[in-house]
Coordinates of N, CA, C and O and ligand atoms in Angstrom, one line a residue:
X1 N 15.8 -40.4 -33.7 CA 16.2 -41.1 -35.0 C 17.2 -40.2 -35.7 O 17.2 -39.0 -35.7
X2 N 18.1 -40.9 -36.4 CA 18.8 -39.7 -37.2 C 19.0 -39.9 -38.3 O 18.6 -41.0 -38.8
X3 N 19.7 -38.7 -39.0 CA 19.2 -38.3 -40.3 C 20.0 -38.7 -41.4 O 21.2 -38.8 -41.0
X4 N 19.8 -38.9 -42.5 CA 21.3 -39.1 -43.3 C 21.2 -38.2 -44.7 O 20.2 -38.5 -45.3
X5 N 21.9 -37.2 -45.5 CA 22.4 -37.1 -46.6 C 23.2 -37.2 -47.5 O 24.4 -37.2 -47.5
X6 N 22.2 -37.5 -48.6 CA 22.9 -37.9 -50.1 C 23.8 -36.8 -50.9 O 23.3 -36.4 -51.9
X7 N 24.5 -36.6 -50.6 CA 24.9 -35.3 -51.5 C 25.8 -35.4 -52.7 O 26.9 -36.0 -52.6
X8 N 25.4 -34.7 -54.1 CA 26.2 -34.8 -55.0 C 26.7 -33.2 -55.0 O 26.0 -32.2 -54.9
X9 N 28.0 -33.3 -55.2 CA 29.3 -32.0 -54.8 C 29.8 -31.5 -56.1 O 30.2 -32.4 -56.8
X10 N 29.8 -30.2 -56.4 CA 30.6 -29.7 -57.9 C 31.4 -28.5 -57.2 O 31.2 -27.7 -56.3
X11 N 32.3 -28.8 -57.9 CA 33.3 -27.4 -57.6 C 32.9 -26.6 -58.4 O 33.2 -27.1 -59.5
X12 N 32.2 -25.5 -58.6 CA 32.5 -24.1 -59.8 C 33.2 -23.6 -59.8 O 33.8 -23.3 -58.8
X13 N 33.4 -23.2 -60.8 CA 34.3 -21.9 -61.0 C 34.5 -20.7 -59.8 O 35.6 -20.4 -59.4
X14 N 33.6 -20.2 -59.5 CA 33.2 -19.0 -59.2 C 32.0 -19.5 -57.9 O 31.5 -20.6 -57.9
X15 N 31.9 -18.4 -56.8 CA 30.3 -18.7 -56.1 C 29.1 -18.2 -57.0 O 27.9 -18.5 -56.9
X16 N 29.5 -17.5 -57.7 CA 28.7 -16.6 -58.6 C 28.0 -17.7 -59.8 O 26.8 -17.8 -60.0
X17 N 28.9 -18.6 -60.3 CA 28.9 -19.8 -60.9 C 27.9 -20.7 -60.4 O 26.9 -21.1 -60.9
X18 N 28.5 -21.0 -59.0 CA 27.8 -22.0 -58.2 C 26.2 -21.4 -58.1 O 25.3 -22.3 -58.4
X19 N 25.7 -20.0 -57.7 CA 24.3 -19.6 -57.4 C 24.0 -20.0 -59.0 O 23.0 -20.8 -59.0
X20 N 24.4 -19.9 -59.8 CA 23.6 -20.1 -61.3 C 23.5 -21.5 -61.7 O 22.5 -21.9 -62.3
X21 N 24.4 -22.5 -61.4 CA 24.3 -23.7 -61.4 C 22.8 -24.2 -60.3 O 21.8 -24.9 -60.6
X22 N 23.2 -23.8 -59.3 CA 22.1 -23.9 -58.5 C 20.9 -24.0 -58.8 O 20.2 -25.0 -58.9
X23 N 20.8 -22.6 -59.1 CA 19.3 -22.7 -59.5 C 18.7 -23.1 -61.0 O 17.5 -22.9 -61.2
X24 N 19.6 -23.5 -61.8 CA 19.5 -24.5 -63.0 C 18.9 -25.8 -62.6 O 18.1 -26.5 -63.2
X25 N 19.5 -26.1 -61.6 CA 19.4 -27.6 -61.4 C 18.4 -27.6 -60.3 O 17.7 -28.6 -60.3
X26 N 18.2 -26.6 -59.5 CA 16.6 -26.8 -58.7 C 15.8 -26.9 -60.4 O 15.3 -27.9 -60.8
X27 N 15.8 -25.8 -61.1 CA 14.9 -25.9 -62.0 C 14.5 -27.7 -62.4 O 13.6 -28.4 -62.4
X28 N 15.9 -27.8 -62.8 CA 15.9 -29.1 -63.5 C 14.4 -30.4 -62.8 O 13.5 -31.0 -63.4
X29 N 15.1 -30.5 -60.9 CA 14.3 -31.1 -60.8 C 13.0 -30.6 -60.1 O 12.2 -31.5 -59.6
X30 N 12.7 -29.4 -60.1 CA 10.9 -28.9 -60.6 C 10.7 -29.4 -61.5 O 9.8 -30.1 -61.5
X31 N 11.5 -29.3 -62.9 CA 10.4 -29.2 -64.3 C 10.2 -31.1 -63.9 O 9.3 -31.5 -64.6
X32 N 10.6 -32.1 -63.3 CA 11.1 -33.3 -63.4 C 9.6 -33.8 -62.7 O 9.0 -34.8 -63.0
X33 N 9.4 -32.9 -61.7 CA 8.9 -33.5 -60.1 C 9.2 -33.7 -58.9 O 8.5 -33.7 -57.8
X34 N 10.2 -34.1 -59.1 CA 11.1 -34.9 -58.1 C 11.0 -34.0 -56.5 O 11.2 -34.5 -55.4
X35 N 10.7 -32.6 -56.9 CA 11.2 -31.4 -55.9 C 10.0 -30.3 -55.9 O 10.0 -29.9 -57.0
X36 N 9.0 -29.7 -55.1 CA 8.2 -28.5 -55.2 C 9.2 -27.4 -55.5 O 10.4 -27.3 -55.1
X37 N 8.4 -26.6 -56.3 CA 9.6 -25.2 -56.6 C 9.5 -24.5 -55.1 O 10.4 -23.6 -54.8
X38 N 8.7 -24.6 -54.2 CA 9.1 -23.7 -52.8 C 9.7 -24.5 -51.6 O 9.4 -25.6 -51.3
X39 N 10.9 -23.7 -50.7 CA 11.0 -24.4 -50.0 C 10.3 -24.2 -48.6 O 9.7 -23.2 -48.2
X40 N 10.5 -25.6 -47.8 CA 10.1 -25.5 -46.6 C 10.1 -24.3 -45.6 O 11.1 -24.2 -44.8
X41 N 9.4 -23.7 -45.4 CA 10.0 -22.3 -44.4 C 10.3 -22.6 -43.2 O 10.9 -21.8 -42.5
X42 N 9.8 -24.4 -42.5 CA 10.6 -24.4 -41.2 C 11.9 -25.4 -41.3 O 12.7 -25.3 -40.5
X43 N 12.0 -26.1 -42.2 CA 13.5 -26.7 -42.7 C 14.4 -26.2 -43.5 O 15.6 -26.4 -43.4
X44 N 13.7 -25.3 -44.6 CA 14.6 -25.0 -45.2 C 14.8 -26.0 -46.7 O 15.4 -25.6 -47.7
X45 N 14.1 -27.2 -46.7 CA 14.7 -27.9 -47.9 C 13.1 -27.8 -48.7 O 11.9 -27.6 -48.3
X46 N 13.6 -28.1 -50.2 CA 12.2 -28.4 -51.4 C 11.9 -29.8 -51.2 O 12.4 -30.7 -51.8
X47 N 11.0 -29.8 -50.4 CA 10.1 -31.1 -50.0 C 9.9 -32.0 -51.6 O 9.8 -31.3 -52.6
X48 N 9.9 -33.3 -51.7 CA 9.7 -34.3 -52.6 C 8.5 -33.4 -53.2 O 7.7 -32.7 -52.5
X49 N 8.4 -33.5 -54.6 CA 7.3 -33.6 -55.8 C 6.4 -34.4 -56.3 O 6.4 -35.5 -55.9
X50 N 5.6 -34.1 -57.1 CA 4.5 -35.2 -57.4 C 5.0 -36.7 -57.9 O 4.4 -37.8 -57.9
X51 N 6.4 -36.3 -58.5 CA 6.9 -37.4 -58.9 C 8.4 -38.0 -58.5 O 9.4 -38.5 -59.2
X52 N 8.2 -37.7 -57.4 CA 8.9 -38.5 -56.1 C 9.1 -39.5 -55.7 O 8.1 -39.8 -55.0
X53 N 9.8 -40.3 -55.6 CA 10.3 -41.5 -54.9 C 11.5 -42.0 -53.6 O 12.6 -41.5 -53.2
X54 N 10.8 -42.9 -53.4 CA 12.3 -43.2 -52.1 C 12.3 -42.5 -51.3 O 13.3 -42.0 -50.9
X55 N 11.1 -42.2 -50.6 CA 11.0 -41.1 -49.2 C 10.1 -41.4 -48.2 O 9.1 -42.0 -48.6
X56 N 10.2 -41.0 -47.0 CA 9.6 -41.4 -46.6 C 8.2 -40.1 -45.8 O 8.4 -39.2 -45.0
X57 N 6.9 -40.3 -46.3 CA 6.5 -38.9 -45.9 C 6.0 -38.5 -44.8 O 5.3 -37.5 -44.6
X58 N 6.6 -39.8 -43.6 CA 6.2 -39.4 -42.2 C 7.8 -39.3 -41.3 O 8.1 -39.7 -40.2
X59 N 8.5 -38.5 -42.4 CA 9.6 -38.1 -41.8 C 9.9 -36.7 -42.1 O 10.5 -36.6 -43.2
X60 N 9.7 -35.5 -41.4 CA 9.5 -34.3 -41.5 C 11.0 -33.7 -42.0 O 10.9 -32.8 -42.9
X61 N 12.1 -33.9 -41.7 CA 13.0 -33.6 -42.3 C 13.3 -34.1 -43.4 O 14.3 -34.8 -43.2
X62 N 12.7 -34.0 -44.9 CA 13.0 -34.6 -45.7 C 13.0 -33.6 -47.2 O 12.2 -32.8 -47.5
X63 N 13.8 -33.8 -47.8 CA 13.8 -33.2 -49.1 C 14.9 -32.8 -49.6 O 16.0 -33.4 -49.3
X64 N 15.0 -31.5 -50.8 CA 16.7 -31.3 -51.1 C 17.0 -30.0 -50.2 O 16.3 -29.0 -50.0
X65 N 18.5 -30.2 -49.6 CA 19.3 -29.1 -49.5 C 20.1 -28.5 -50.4 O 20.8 -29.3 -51.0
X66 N 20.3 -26.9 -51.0 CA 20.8 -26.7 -51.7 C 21.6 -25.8 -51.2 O 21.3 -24.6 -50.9
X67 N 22.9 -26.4 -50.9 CA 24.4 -25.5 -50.7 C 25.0 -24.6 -52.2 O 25.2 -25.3 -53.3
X68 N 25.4 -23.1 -52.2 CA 25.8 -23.0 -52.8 C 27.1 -21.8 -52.3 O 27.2 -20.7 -52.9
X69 N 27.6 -22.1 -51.7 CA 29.2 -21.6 -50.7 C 30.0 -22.8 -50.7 O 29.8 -24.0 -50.9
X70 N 31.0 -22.2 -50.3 CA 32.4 -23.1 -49.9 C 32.1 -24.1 -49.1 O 31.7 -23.5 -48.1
X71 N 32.1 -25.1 -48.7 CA 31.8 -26.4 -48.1 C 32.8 -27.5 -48.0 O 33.4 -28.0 -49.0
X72 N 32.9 -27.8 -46.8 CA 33.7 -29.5 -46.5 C 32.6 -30.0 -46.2 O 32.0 -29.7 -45.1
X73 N 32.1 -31.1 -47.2 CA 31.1 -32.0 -47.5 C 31.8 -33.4 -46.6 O 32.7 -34.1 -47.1
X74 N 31.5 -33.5 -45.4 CA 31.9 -34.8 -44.9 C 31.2 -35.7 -44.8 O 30.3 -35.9 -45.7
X75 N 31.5 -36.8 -43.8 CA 30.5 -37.7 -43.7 C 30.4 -38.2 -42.6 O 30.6 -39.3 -42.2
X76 N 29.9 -36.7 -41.7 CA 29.3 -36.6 -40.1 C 29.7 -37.4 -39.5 O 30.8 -37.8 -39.7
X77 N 28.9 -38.0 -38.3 CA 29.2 -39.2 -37.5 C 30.0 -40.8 -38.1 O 30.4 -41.7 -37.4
X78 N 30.0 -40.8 -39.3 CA 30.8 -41.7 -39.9 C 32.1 -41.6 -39.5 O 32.8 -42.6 -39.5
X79 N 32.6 -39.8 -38.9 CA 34.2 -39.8 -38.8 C 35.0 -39.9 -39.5 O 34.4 -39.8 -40.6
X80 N 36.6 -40.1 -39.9 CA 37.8 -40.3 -40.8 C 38.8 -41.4 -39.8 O 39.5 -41.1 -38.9
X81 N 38.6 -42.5 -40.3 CA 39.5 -43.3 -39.7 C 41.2 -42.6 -40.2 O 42.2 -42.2 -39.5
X82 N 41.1 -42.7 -41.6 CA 42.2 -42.3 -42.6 C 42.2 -42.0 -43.9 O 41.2 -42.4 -44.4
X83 N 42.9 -41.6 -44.5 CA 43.2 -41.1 -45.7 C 44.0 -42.3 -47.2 O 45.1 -42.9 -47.1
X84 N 43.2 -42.5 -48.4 CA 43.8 -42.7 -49.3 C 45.0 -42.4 -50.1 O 44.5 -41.9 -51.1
X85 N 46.3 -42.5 -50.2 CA 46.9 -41.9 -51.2 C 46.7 -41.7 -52.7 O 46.8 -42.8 -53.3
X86 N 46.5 -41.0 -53.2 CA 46.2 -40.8 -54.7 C 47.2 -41.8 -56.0 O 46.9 -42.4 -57.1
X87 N 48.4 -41.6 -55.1 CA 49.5 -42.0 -56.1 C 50.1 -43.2 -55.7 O 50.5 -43.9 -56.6
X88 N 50.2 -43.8 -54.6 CA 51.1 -44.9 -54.0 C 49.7 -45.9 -53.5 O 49.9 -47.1 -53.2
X89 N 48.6 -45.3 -53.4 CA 47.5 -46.1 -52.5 C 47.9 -46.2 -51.4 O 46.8 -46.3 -50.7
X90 N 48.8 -46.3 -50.5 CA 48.9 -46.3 -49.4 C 47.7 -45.8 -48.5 O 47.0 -45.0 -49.0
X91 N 47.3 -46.3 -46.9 CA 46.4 -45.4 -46.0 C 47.4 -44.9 -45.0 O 48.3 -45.4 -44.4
X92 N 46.7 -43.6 -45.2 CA 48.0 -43.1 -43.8 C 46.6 -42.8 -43.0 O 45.5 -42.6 -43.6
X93 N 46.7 -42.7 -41.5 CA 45.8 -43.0 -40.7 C 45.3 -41.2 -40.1 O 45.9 -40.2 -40.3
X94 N 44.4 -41.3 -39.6 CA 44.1 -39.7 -39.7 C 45.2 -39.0 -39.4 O 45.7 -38.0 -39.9
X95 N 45.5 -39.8 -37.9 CA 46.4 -38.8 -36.8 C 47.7 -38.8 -37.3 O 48.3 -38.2 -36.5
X96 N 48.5 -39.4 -38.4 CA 49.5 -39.1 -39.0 C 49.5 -38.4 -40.2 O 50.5 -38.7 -40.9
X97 N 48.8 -37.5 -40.7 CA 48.6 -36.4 -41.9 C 48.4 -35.3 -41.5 O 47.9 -35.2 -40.4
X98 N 48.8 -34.1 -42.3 CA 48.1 -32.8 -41.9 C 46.8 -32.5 -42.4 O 46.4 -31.4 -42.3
X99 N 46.1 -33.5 -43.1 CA 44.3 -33.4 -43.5 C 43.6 -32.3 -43.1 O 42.8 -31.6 -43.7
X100 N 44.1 -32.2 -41.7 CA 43.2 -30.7 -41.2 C 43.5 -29.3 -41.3 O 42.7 -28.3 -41.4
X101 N 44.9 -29.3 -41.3 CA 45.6 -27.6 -42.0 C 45.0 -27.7 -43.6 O 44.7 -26.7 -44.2
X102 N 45.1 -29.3 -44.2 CA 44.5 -29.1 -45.8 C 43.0 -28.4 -46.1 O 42.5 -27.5 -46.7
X103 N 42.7 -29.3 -45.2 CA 41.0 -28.6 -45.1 C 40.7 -27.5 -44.8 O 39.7 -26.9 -45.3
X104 N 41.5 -27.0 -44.2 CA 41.6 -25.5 -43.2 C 41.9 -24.2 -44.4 O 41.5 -23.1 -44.8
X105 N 42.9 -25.1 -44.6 CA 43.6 -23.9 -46.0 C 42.4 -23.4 -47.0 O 41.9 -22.3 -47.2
X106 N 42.2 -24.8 -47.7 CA 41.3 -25.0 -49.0 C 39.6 -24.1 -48.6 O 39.0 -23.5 -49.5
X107 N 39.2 -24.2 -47.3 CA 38.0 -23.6 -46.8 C 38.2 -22.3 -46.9 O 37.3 -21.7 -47.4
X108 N 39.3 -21.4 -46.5 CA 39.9 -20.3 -46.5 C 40.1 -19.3 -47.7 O 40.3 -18.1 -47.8
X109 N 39.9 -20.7 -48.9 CA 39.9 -19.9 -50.1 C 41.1 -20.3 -50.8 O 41.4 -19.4 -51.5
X110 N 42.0 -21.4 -50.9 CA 43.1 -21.6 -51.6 C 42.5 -22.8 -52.1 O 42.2 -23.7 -51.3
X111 N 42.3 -22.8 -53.3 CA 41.8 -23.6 -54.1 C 42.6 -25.2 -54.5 O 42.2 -26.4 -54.4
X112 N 44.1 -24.7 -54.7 CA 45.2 -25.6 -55.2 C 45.8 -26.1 -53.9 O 47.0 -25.9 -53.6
X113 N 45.2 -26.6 -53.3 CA 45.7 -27.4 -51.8 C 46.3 -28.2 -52.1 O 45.6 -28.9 -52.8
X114 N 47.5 -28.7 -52.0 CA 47.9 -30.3 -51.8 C 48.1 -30.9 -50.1 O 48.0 -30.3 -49.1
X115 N 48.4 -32.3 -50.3 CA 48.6 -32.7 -48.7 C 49.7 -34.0 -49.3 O 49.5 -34.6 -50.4
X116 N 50.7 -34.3 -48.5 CA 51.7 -35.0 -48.8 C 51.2 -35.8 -48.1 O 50.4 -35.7 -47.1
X117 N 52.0 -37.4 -49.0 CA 51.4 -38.9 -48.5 C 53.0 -38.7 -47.7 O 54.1 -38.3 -48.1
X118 N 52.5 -39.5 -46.2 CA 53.9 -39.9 -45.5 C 54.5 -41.0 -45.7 O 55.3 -41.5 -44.9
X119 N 53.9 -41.7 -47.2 CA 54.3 -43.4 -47.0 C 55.5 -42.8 -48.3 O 56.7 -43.1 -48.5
X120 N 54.7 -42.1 -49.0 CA 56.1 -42.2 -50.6 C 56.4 -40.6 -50.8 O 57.1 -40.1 -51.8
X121 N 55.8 -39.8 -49.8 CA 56.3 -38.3 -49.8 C 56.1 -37.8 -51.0 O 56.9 -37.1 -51.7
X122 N 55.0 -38.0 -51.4 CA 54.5 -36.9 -52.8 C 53.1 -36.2 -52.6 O 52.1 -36.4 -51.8
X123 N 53.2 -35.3 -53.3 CA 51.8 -33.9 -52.9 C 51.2 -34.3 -53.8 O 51.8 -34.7 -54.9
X124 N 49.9 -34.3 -53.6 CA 48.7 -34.8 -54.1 C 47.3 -33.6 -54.1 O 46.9 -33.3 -53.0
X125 N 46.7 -33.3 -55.1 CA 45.7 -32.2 -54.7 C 44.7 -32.9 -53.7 O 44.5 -34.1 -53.9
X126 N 44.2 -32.2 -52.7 CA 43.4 -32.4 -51.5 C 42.3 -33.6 -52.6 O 42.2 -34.9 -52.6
X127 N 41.9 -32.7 -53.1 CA 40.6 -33.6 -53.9 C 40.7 -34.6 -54.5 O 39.7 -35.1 -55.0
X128 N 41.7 -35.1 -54.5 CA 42.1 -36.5 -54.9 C 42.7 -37.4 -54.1 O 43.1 -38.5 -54.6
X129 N 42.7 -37.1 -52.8 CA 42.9 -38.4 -51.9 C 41.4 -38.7 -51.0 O 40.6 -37.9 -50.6
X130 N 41.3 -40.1 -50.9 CA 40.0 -40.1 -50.6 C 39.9 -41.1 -49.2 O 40.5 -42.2 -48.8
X131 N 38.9 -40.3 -48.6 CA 38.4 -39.9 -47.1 C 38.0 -41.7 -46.8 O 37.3 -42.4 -47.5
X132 N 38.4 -42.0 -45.8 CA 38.2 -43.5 -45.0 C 37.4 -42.9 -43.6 O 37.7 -41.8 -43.0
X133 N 36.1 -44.1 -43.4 CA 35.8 -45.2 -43.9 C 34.8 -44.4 -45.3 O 34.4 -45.0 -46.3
X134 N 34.4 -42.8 -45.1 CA 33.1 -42.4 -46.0 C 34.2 -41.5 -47.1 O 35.4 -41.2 -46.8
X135 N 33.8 -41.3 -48.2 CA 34.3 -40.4 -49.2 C 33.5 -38.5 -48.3 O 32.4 -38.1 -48.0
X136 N 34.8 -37.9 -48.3 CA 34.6 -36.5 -48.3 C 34.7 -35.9 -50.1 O 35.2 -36.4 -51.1
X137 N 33.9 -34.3 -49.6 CA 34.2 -33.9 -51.2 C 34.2 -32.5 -50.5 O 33.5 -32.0 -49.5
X138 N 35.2 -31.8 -51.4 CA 35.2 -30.2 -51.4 C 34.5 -29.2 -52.6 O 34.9 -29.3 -53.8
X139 N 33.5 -28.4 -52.2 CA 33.1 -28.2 -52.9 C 31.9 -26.5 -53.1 O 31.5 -26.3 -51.9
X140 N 31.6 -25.8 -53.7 CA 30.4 -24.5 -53.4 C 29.3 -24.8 -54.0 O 28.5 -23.9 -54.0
X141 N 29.0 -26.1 -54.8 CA 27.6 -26.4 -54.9 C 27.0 -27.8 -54.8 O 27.1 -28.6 -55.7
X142 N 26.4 -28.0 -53.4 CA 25.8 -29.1 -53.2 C 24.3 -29.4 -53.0 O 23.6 -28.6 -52.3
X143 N 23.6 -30.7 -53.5 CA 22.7 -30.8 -53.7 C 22.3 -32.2 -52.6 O 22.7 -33.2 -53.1
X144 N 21.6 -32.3 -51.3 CA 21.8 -32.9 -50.6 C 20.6 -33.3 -50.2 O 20.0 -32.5 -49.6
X145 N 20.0 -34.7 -50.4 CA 19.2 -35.3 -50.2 C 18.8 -35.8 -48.9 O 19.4 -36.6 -48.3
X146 N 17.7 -35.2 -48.5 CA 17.8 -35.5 -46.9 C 16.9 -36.5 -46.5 O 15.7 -36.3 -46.6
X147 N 17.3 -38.1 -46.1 CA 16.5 -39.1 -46.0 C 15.7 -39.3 -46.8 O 14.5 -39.5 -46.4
X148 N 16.0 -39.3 -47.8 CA 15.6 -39.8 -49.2 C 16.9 -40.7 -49.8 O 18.1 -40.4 -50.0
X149 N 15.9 -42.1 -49.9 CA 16.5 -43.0 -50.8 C 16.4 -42.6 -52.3 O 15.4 -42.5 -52.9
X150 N 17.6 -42.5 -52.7 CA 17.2 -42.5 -54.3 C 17.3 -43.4 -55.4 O 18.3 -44.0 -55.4
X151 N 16.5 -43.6 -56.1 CA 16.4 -44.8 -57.3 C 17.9 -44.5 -58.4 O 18.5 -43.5 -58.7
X152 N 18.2 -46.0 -58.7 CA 19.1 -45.3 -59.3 C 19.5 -44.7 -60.6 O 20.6 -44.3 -60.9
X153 N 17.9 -44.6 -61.4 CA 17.7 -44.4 -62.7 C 17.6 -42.2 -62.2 O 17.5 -41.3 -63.1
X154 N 17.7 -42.0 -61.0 CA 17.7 -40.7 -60.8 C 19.1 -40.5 -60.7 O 19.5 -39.7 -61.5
X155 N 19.9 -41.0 -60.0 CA 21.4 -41.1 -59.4 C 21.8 -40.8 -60.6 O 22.2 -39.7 -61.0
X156 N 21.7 -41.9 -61.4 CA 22.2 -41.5 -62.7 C 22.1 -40.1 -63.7 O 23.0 -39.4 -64.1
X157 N 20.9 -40.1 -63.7 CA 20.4 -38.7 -64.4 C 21.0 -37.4 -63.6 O 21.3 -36.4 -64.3
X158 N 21.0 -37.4 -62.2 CA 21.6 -36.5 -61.8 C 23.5 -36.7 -62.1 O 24.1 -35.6 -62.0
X159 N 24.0 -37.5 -62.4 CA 25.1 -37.3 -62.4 C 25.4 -36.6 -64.0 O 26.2 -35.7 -64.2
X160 N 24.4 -37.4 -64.9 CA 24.9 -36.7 -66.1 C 24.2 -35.1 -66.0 O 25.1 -34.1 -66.1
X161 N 23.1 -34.8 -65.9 CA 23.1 -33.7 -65.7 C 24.2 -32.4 -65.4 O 24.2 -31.3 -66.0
X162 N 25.2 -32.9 -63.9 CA 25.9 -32.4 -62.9 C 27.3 -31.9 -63.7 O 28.0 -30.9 -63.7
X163 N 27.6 -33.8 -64.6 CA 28.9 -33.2 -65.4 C 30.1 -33.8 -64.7 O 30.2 -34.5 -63.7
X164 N 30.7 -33.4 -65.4 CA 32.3 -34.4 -64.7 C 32.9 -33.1 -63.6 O 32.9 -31.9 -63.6
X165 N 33.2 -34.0 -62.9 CA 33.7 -33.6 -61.9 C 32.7 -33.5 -60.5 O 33.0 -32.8 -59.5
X166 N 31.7 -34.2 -60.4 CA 30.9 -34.7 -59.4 C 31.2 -35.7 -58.6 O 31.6 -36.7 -59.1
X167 N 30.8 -35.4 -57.1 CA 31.5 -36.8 -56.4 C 30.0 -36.6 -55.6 O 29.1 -35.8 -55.6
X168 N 30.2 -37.9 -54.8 CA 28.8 -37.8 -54.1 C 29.0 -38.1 -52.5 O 29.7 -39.1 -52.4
X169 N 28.8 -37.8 -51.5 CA 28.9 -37.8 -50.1 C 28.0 -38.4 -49.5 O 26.9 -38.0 -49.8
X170 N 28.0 -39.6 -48.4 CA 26.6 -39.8 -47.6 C 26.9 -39.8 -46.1 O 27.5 -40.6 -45.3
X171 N 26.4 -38.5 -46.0 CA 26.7 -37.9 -44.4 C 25.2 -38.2 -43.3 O 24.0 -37.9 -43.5
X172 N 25.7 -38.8 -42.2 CA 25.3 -39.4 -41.1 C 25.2 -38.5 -40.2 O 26.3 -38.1 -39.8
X173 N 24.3 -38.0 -39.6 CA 23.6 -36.9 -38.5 C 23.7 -37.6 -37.5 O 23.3 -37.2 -36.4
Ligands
ZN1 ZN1 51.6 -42.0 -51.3

């Protein structure tokens, strides 16, 4: 059977940023329920809480992942047919962009990546053209829901919580 993640993505400032965000926001959803404050020692994720929903509890990989490093947040087996333009809308199709030197660069540590559209030849920051058929996000703190459906009175709260500049990923195992 396979697995799927929810993930909501913030860029910080800093990795140093990102571990303190992190663990703010585990806090957040301990004090909530939603999350036990320990994690799994054979998965690795904070298994659902007393006040948990949308899960399923005879599915052993389940709970939050908490990324707090440099990350290309994709969307697994879903693949990249193609690329959005930011500015013209245009799709340029994977195999005609350099998307992968962008990705390559920006993982590397260059923050200010752009990637040019080949339909109207303008640079666009990476993070603003968006990923066909699934949305990617770049990012060093993510919070990733593993086969857990989420309600969307939580979606919500997690976004305000998170702050502007949050995008959300659902990656396919
Ligand atoms: Zn364009």
């Amino acid at each position: 059977m396979s697995d799927s993640i929810h993930w909501f993505v913030v860029s910080c400032a800093s990795e140093k940023e990102a571990q303190r965000r992190a663990e703010q926001m585990l806090g957040w959803l301990v004090e909530r329920g939603v999350v036990a404050a320990q994690a799994c020692p054979s998965t690795g994720l904070y298994p659902p809480g007393a006040a948990a929903q949308g899960y399923d509890s005879g599915i052993e990989f389940c709970g939050v992942k908490l990324v707090r490093e440099r990350t290309v947040f994709h969307a697994g087996d879903s693949g990249l047919d193609g690329l959005v333009c930011p500015q013209c809308r245009e799709t340029a199709a994977a195999e005609d962009i350099a998307w992968d030197d962008a990705v390559g660069s920006w993982f590397a540590g260059q923050d200010d990546v752009t990637l040019s559209c080949p339909a109207c030849e303008r640079a666009s920051s990476l993070h603003d053209w968006q990923f066909l058929p699934m949305p990617w996000a770049f990012g060093n703190l993510g919070l990733g829901f593993c086969n857990w459906w989420l309600d969307e009175a939580l979606i919500q709260a997690l976004l305000k919580e998170l702050g502007v500049g949050v995008c959300q990923v659902h990656e396919h195992l």
